[in-house]
């Protein structure tokens, strides 16, 4: 085996071996040194607050206002711009967050651990769909929900996890067999999670059961931790992150550690918009949830989930053709995660293959309105810019 194939197989083997368990729900400040120092984090590669898209700025101001650092969201943003509140990406602080992905120190987060490596990752809890903070909505009902999640939902989840951790690998195996793809369709994963948690609190049970996207954030922390286990294999072209901040998209590869390679964020296409909205209303690509596709699920597992296709503007009749094409950029195949028809799920993405084939991995995504305060307006598909892959491959070749 030549050196390039060896480094790729090492990273894929680590990815396949990862077995993330969710062991706790704690404030971000208890698992992240950045948040413990009073900092705030956001989705995507690094970006200055002045350059952030409007939904991210709205989420940033509201999250910090809720934290009590300033009397208004606008004043809170000014503190970040002046450098008085440390700012970082979720990935650089050891976690992930969907859409705007803003996480303040007191926000409850899932904590996942891989026992074999001791590695840990985190992700906030899922708020539901529509007018929510991660899409830039900032009304009173959004903030009231976040307070309820902190004060009621999180303690109930923590009590449940004290009884037994969540085996995320097992939940993924089972949910894909039931027709999920772990990103835009997560209803089976949500139902399995609720069953595994064994929560009796009626309000908490109703919230989880009524939120089909609840499992998404668990899928994200699963993928983040598994890909961290595959990181830092010298020379390896296996992707370890795709992340979007609404202005730029960044990728990381195993052989180049924490370096970001970026290109411009695009508008989702195709897109399935809610009634009353048009493409002119869409914000460009946003969020850390593409970590699911980086692992090999989500849009790369659309053939497992015909029901997910219409929600992102796809005809279910083309999903097998899409699957065939995507295997040209796969780093490997999962030995255990399978589609309902028995075919193996893709495991990881090879940046060299992306650069050579010009096939950028698709990402299933929710779509935020470009104006703050409105929230989600649909779902669609985006592709990371090939420019980022070309830069990463050039850096690999230069080592």
Coordinates of N, CA and C in Angstrom, one line a residue, residues 50-231:
X50 N -18.2 42.1 12.6 CA -18.7 43.1 11.7 C -19.0 42.5 10.3
X51 N -18.4 41.3 10.0 CA -18.7 40.6 8.7 C -19.8 39.6 8.8
X52 N -20.3 39.3 10.0 CA -21.3 38.2 10.1 C -22.6 38.6 9.4
X53 N -23.2 37.5 8.9 CA -24.6 37.7 8.3 C -25.5 38.1 9.4
X54 N -26.6 38.7 8.9 CA -27.6 39.3 9.9 C -28.2 38.3 10.8
X55 N -28.6 37.1 10.4 CA -29.1 36.1 11.3 C -28.1 35.7 12.4
X56 N -26.8 35.6 12.1 CA -25.8 35.3 13.1 C -25.6 36.4 14.1
X57 N -25.6 37.6 13.6 CA -25.5 38.8 14.5 C -26.7 38.9 15.4
X58 N -27.9 38.6 14.9 CA -29.0 38.7 15.8 C -29.0 37.6 16.9
X59 N -28.5 36.4 16.5 CA -28.4 35.3 17.5 C -27.3 35.6 18.5
X60 N -26.2 36.2 18.0 CA -25.1 36.5 18.9 C -25.6 37.5 20.0
X61 N -26.2 38.6 19.5 CA -26.7 39.6 20.5 C -27.7 39.1 21.5
X62 N -28.7 38.3 21.0 CA -29.7 37.8 21.9 C -29.1 36.8 22.9
X63 N -28.2 35.9 22.4 CA -27.6 34.9 23.3 C -26.8 35.6 24.4
X64 N -26.1 36.6 24.1 CA -25.3 37.3 25.1 C -26.2 38.2 26.0
X65 N -27.2 38.8 25.4 CA -28.2 39.5 26.3 C -28.8 38.6 27.3
X66 N -29.2 37.4 26.9 CA -29.7 36.4 27.8 C -28.7 36.0 28.8
X67 N -27.4 36.0 28.5 CA -26.4 35.7 29.4 C -26.2 36.8 30.5
X68 N -26.7 38.0 30.2 CA -26.7 39.1 31.1 C -25.4 40.0 31.0
X69 N -24.7 39.9 29.9 CA -23.5 40.7 29.7 C -23.8 42.2 29.4
X70 N -25.0 42.5 28.9 CA -25.3 43.8 28.5 C -26.8 44.0 28.6
X71 N -27.2 45.3 28.6 CA -28.6 45.6 28.8 C -29.5 45.4 27.5
X72 N -28.8 45.3 26.4 CA -29.6 45.1 25.1 C -28.7 44.2 24.2
X73 N -29.4 43.5 23.3 CA -28.6 42.7 22.3 C -27.6 43.6 21.5
X74 N -28.0 44.8 21.1 CA -27.1 45.6 20.4 C -25.8 46.0 21.2
X75 N -26.0 46.2 22.5 CA -24.9 46.5 23.4 C -24.0 45.3 23.5
X76 N -24.6 44.1 23.5 CA -23.8 42.9 23.7 C -22.9 42.7 22.5
X77 N -23.5 42.9 21.3 CA -22.7 42.8 20.0 C -21.5 43.8 20.1
X78 N -21.7 45.0 20.6 CA -20.7 46.0 20.6 C -19.5 45.5 21.5
X79 N -19.9 44.8 22.6 CA -18.8 44.3 23.5 C -18.0 43.3 22.7
X80 N -18.6 42.4 21.9 CA -17.8 41.5 21.1 C -16.9 42.2 20.1
X81 N -17.5 43.2 19.4 CA -16.7 44.0 18.4 C -15.5 44.7 19.1
X82 N -15.7 45.1 20.3 CA -14.6 45.8 21.0 C -13.6 44.8 21.7
X83 N -13.9 43.5 21.5 CA -12.9 42.5 22.1 C -13.1 42.2 23.5
X84 N -14.2 42.7 24.1 CA -14.4 42.5 25.6 C -15.1 41.2 25.9
X85 N -15.7 40.5 24.9 CA -16.2 39.2 25.0 C -15.5 38.3 24.0
X86 N -14.7 37.3 24.5 CA -13.9 36.5 23.5 C -14.8 35.8 22.5
X87 N -14.4 35.7 21.3 CA -15.2 35.1 20.2 C -14.4 34.0 19.6
X88 N -15.0 32.8 19.3 CA -14.3 31.7 18.7 C -15.4 30.9 17.9
X89 N -14.9 30.0 17.1 CA -15.8 29.1 16.4 C -16.1 27.9 17.4
X90 N -17.3 27.3 17.1 CA -17.6 26.1 17.9 C -16.6 25.0 17.7
X91 N -16.1 24.8 16.5 CA -15.2 23.7 16.2 C -13.9 24.0 17.0
X92 N -13.4 25.2 17.0 CA -12.2 25.5 17.7 C -12.3 25.4 19.2
X93 N -13.6 25.4 19.7 CA -13.8 25.3 21.2 C -14.3 23.8 21.5
X94 N -14.2 22.9 20.5 CA -14.4 21.5 20.8 C -15.9 21.1 20.5
X95 N -16.7 21.9 19.8 CA -18.1 21.5 19.6 C -18.6 21.9 18.3
X96 N -19.9 21.8 18.1 CA -20.6 22.2 16.9 C -22.0 22.8 17.3
X97 N -22.5 23.6 16.4 CA -23.8 24.2 16.6 C -24.5 24.4 15.3
X98 N -25.8 24.1 15.2 CA -26.5 24.2 13.9 C -26.8 25.7 13.6
X99 N -26.9 25.9 12.2 CA -27.2 27.2 11.7 C -26.3 28.3 12.3
X100 N -26.8 29.4 12.9 CA -25.9 30.4 13.4 C -25.0 29.8 14.5
X101 N -25.5 28.8 15.2 CA -24.6 28.0 16.1 C -24.1 28.8 17.3
X102 N -24.8 29.9 17.6 CA -24.2 30.7 18.7 C -24.5 30.0 20.1
X103 N -23.4 29.9 20.8 CA -23.4 29.2 22.2 C -22.8 30.2 23.2
X104 N -23.6 30.5 24.2 CA -23.2 31.3 25.3 C -22.8 30.4 26.5
X105 N -22.1 30.9 27.5 CA -21.6 30.1 28.6 C -22.6 29.3 29.3
X106 N -23.8 29.8 29.6 CA -24.8 29.1 30.4 C -25.7 28.2 29.5
X107 N -25.5 28.2 28.2 CA -26.4 27.4 27.4 C -26.1 25.9 27.6
X108 N -27.1 25.0 27.8 CA -26.9 23.6 28.0 C -26.4 22.9 26.7
X109 N -25.5 22.0 26.9 CA -25.0 21.3 25.7 C -24.9 19.8 26.0
X110 N -25.2 19.0 25.0 CA -24.9 17.6 25.1 C -23.4 17.4 25.2
X111 N -22.9 16.5 26.0 CA -21.5 16.1 26.1 C -21.3 14.7 25.7
X112 N -20.5 14.4 24.7 CA -20.3 13.1 24.2 C -18.8 12.7 24.4
X113 N -18.6 11.4 24.7 CA -17.2 11.0 25.0 C -17.0 9.7 24.2
X114 N -15.8 9.5 23.7 CA -15.4 8.3 23.1 C -14.4 7.6 24.1
X115 N -14.9 6.5 24.7 CA -14.1 5.8 25.8 C -12.7 5.4 25.3
X116 N -12.6 4.9 24.1 CA -11.3 4.4 23.6 C -10.2 5.4 23.5
X117 N -10.6 6.6 23.1 CA -9.6 7.7 23.0 C -9.7 8.7 24.1
X118 N -10.8 8.8 24.8 CA -10.9 9.8 25.9 C -11.3 11.2 25.3
X119 N -11.5 11.3 24.0 CA -11.9 12.5 23.4 C -13.4 12.9 23.8
X120 N -13.6 14.2 23.8 CA -14.9 14.7 24.2 C -15.4 15.8 23.2
X121 N -16.7 15.9 22.9 CA -17.2 16.9 22.0 C -18.6 17.3 22.6
X122 N -19.1 18.5 22.1 CA -20.3 19.0 22.7 C -21.2 19.6 21.5
X123 N -22.5 19.7 21.8 CA -23.4 20.4 20.9 C -24.6 20.9 21.7
X124 N -25.1 22.1 21.4 CA -26.3 22.5 22.2 C -27.5 21.7 21.9
X125 N -28.6 21.9 22.6 CA -29.8 21.1 22.4 C -30.6 21.8 21.3
X126 N -31.5 21.0 20.7 CA -32.3 21.4 19.5 C -33.5 22.2 20.0
X127 N -33.8 23.4 19.5 CA -34.9 24.2 19.9 C -36.2 23.8 19.2
X128 N -36.1 23.1 18.1 CA -37.3 22.9 17.3 C -37.1 23.7 15.9
X129 N -38.1 23.8 15.2 CA -38.0 24.5 13.9 C -38.8 25.8 13.8
X130 N -38.6 26.5 12.8 CA -39.3 27.8 12.6 C -38.6 29.0 13.2
X131 N -39.3 29.7 14.1 CA -38.7 30.9 14.7 C -37.9 30.5 15.9
X132 N -36.6 30.3 15.7 CA -35.7 29.8 16.8 C -34.4 30.6 16.6
X133 N -33.6 30.6 17.7 CA -32.4 31.4 17.8 C -31.4 31.1 16.7
X134 N -31.3 29.8 16.4 CA -30.2 29.4 15.5 C -30.5 29.9 14.1
X135 N -31.7 30.3 13.8 CA -32.1 30.9 12.5 C -32.1 32.4 12.5
X136 N -31.7 33.0 13.6 CA -31.7 34.4 13.8 C -33.0 35.0 14.3
X137 N -34.0 34.2 14.7 CA -35.2 34.8 15.3 C -34.8 35.2 16.7
X138 N -35.4 36.2 17.2 CA -35.0 36.8 18.5 C -36.2 37.4 19.3
X139 N -37.4 36.9 19.0 CA -38.6 37.4 19.7 C -38.7 36.9 21.1
X140 N -39.6 37.4 21.9 CA -39.8 36.9 23.3 C -40.0 35.4 23.5
X141 N -40.8 34.8 22.5 CA -41.1 33.4 22.6 C -39.8 32.6 22.4
X142 N -38.9 33.1 21.6 CA -37.6 32.4 21.4 C -36.8 32.4 22.6
X143 N -36.7 33.5 23.3 CA -35.9 33.6 24.5 C -36.5 32.9 25.7
X144 N -37.9 32.9 25.7 CA -38.5 32.2 26.8 C -38.3 30.7 26.6
X145 N -38.3 30.2 25.4 CA -38.0 28.8 25.1 C -36.6 28.4 25.6
X146 N -35.6 29.3 25.3 CA -34.3 29.0 25.7 C -34.1 28.9 27.2
X147 N -34.8 29.8 27.9 CA -34.8 29.8 29.4 C -35.4 28.4 29.9
X148 N -36.6 28.0 29.3 CA -37.2 26.8 29.7 C -36.2 25.6 29.4
X149 N -35.6 25.6 28.3 CA -34.6 24.5 27.9 C -33.5 24.5 29.0
X150 N -33.0 25.6 29.4 CA -32.0 25.7 30.4 C -32.4 25.2 31.8
X151 N -33.6 25.6 32.2 CA -34.1 25.4 33.6 C -34.9 24.2 33.8
X152 N -35.5 23.6 32.7 CA -36.4 22.5 32.8 C -35.9 21.3 32.0
X153 N -35.7 21.5 30.7 CA -35.3 20.4 29.8 C -34.0 19.9 30.2
X154 N -33.0 20.7 30.3 CA -31.6 20.2 30.6 C -31.5 19.4 31.9
X155 N -32.1 19.8 33.0 CA -32.0 19.0 34.2 C -32.7 17.6 34.0
X156 N -33.8 17.6 33.3 CA -34.4 16.3 33.0 C -33.5 15.4 32.2
X157 N -32.9 15.9 31.2 CA -32.0 15.1 30.3 C -30.8 14.6 31.2
X158 N -30.3 15.5 32.0 CA -29.1 15.1 32.8 C -29.5 14.0 33.8
X159 N -30.7 14.0 34.3 CA -31.1 13.0 35.2 C -31.3 11.6 34.5
X160 N -31.8 11.7 33.2 CA -31.9 10.5 32.4 C -30.6 9.9 32.1
X161 N -29.6 10.8 31.8 CA -28.3 10.3 31.4 C -27.5 9.7 32.6
X162 N -27.9 10.2 33.8 CA -27.3 9.6 35.0 C -27.7 8.1 35.1
X163 N -28.8 7.7 34.6 CA -29.2 6.3 34.6 C -28.4 5.5 33.6
X164 N -28.2 6.1 32.4 CA -27.5 5.3 31.3 C -27.2 6.3 30.2
X165 N -26.0 6.2 29.7 CA -25.6 7.1 28.6 C -26.3 6.7 27.3
X166 N -26.4 7.6 26.3 CA -26.9 7.3 25.0 C -25.8 6.8 24.1
X167 N -26.1 5.6 23.5 CA -25.1 5.0 22.6 C -25.5 5.5 21.2
X168 N -24.7 6.6 20.8 CA -25.1 7.2 19.5 C -24.8 6.4 18.3
X169 N -23.8 5.5 18.3 CA -23.6 4.7 17.2 C -24.8 3.7 17.0
X170 N -25.3 3.1 18.1 CA -26.4 2.2 18.0 C -27.6 3.0 17.5
X171 N -27.8 4.2 17.9 CA -29.0 5.0 17.5 C -28.9 5.3 16.0
X172 N -27.7 5.5 15.5 CA -27.6 5.8 14.1 C -27.8 4.5 13.2
X173 N -27.3 3.4 13.7 CA -27.5 2.1 13.0 C -29.0 1.9 12.9
X174 N -29.7 2.1 14.0 CA -31.2 1.8 14.0 C -32.0 2.8 13.2
X175 N -31.6 4.1 13.4 CA -32.5 5.1 12.7 C -32.3 5.1 11.2
X176 N -31.1 4.8 10.7 CA -31.0 4.7 9.2 C -31.7 3.5 8.7
X177 N -31.8 2.4 9.5 CA -32.5 1.3 9.0 C -34.0 1.6 8.9
X178 N -34.4 2.6 9.7 CA -35.8 3.0 9.7 C -36.2 4.2 8.7
X179 N -35.2 4.6 7.9 CA -35.4 5.6 6.9 C -35.0 7.0 7.2
X180 N -34.2 7.2 8.2 CA -33.6 8.5 8.5 C -32.3 8.7 7.6
X181 N -31.9 9.9 7.4 CA -30.5 10.1 6.9 C -29.7 10.9 7.8
X182 N -30.2 11.2 9.0 CA -29.5 11.8 10.2 C -29.3 13.3 10.0
X183 N -29.9 14.0 9.1 CA -29.7 15.4 9.0 C -31.1 16.1 8.8
X184 N -31.7 16.0 7.6 CA -32.9 16.6 7.4 C -34.1 15.8 7.8
X185 N -33.9 14.5 7.9 CA -34.9 13.6 8.4 C -34.4 12.9 9.6
X186 N -34.9 13.2 10.8 CA -34.3 12.6 12.0 C -35.5 12.1 12.9
X187 N -36.6 11.9 12.3 CA -37.8 11.5 13.2 C -37.6 10.1 13.9
X188 N -37.0 9.2 13.2 CA -36.8 7.9 13.8 C -35.8 8.0 14.9
X189 N -34.7 8.7 14.7 CA -33.7 8.9 15.7 C -34.3 9.6 16.9
X190 N -35.2 10.6 16.7 CA -35.8 11.3 17.8 C -36.7 10.3 18.6
X191 N -37.5 9.5 18.0 CA -38.3 8.6 18.7 C -37.5 7.6 19.5
X192 N -36.4 7.1 18.9 CA -35.6 6.1 19.5 C -34.9 6.7 20.7
X193 N -34.5 8.0 20.6 CA -33.8 8.7 21.7 C -34.8 8.9 22.9
X194 N -36.0 9.3 22.6 CA -37.0 9.5 23.6 C -37.3 8.2 24.4
X195 N -37.3 7.1 23.6 CA -37.5 5.8 24.3 C -36.3 5.4 25.1
X196 N -35.1 5.7 24.6 CA -33.9 5.3 25.4 C -33.7 6.2 26.7
X197 N -34.1 7.4 26.6 CA -34.0 8.3 27.8 C -34.9 7.9 28.9
X198 N -36.1 7.4 28.5 CA -37.1 7.0 29.6 C -37.6 8.2 30.4
X199 N -37.7 9.4 29.8 CA -38.2 10.5 30.6 C -39.7 10.5 30.8
X200 N -40.1 10.8 32.0 CA -41.5 10.8 32.4 C -42.1 12.2 32.5
X201 N -41.3 13.2 32.6 CA -41.8 14.6 32.7 C -42.7 14.9 31.5
X202 N -44.0 15.2 31.7 CA -44.9 15.3 30.6 C -44.6 16.4 29.6
X203 N -44.2 17.6 30.1 CA -43.8 18.7 29.2 C -42.6 18.4 28.4
X204 N -41.6 17.8 29.1 CA -40.4 17.4 28.4 C -40.6 16.3 27.3
X205 N -41.4 15.3 27.7 CA -41.7 14.3 26.7 C -42.5 14.9 25.5
X206 N -43.4 15.8 25.7 CA -44.2 16.4 24.7 C -43.3 17.2 23.8
X207 N -42.3 18.0 24.4 CA -41.4 18.8 23.6 C -40.5 17.9 22.7
X208 N -40.0 16.8 23.2 CA -39.1 16.0 22.4 C -40.0 15.3 21.3
X209 N -41.1 14.7 21.7 CA -41.9 14.0 20.7 C -42.5 14.8 19.6
X210 N -42.7 16.1 19.9 CA -43.2 17.1 18.9 C -42.1 17.8 18.1
X211 N -40.9 17.4 18.3 CA -39.8 18.1 17.6 C -39.0 17.0 16.9
X212 N -39.4 16.7 15.6 CA -38.7 15.7 14.8 C -37.2 15.9 14.6
X213 N -36.8 17.2 14.8 CA -35.4 17.5 14.6 C -34.5 17.4 15.9
X214 N -35.1 16.9 16.9 CA -34.4 16.8 18.2 C -33.1 16.0 18.1
X215 N -33.2 14.9 17.3 CA -32.0 14.0 17.2 C -30.9 14.7 16.3
X216 N -31.2 15.7 15.5 CA -30.2 16.3 14.7 C -28.9 16.7 15.5
X217 N -29.1 17.4 16.6 CA -28.0 17.8 17.4 C -27.2 16.7 18.0
X218 N -27.9 15.5 18.3 CA -27.1 14.3 18.7 C -26.4 13.7 17.5
X219 N -26.9 13.8 16.3 CA -26.2 13.3 15.1 C -25.0 14.2 14.9
X220 N -25.1 15.5 15.2 CA -24.0 16.4 15.0 C -22.8 16.1 16.0
X221 N -23.2 15.9 17.2 CA -22.1 15.7 18.2 C -21.5 14.3 18.0
X222 N -22.3 13.4 17.5 CA -21.7 12.0 17.1 C -20.7 12.2 16.0
X223 N -21.1 12.9 15.0 CA -20.2 13.1 13.8 C -18.9 13.9 14.2
X224 N -19.1 15.0 15.0 CA -18.0 15.8 15.4 C -17.0 15.0 16.2
X225 N -17.4 14.2 17.1 CA -16.5 13.4 18.0 C -15.8 12.3 17.1
X226 N -16.6 11.6 16.3 CA -16.0 10.6 15.5 C -14.9 11.1 14.5
X227 N -15.2 12.3 13.9 CA -14.2 12.9 13.0 C -13.0 13.5 13.8
X228 N -13.2 13.9 15.0 CA -12.1 14.3 15.8 C -11.2 13.1 16.1
X229 N -11.8 11.9 16.2 CA -11.0 10.7 16.4 C -10.2 10.4 15.2
X230 N -10.7 10.8 14.0 CA -9.9 10.6 12.7 C -9.0 11.7 12.4
X231 N -8.9 12.7 13.2 CA -8.0 13.9 12.9 C -6.6 13.6 13.1

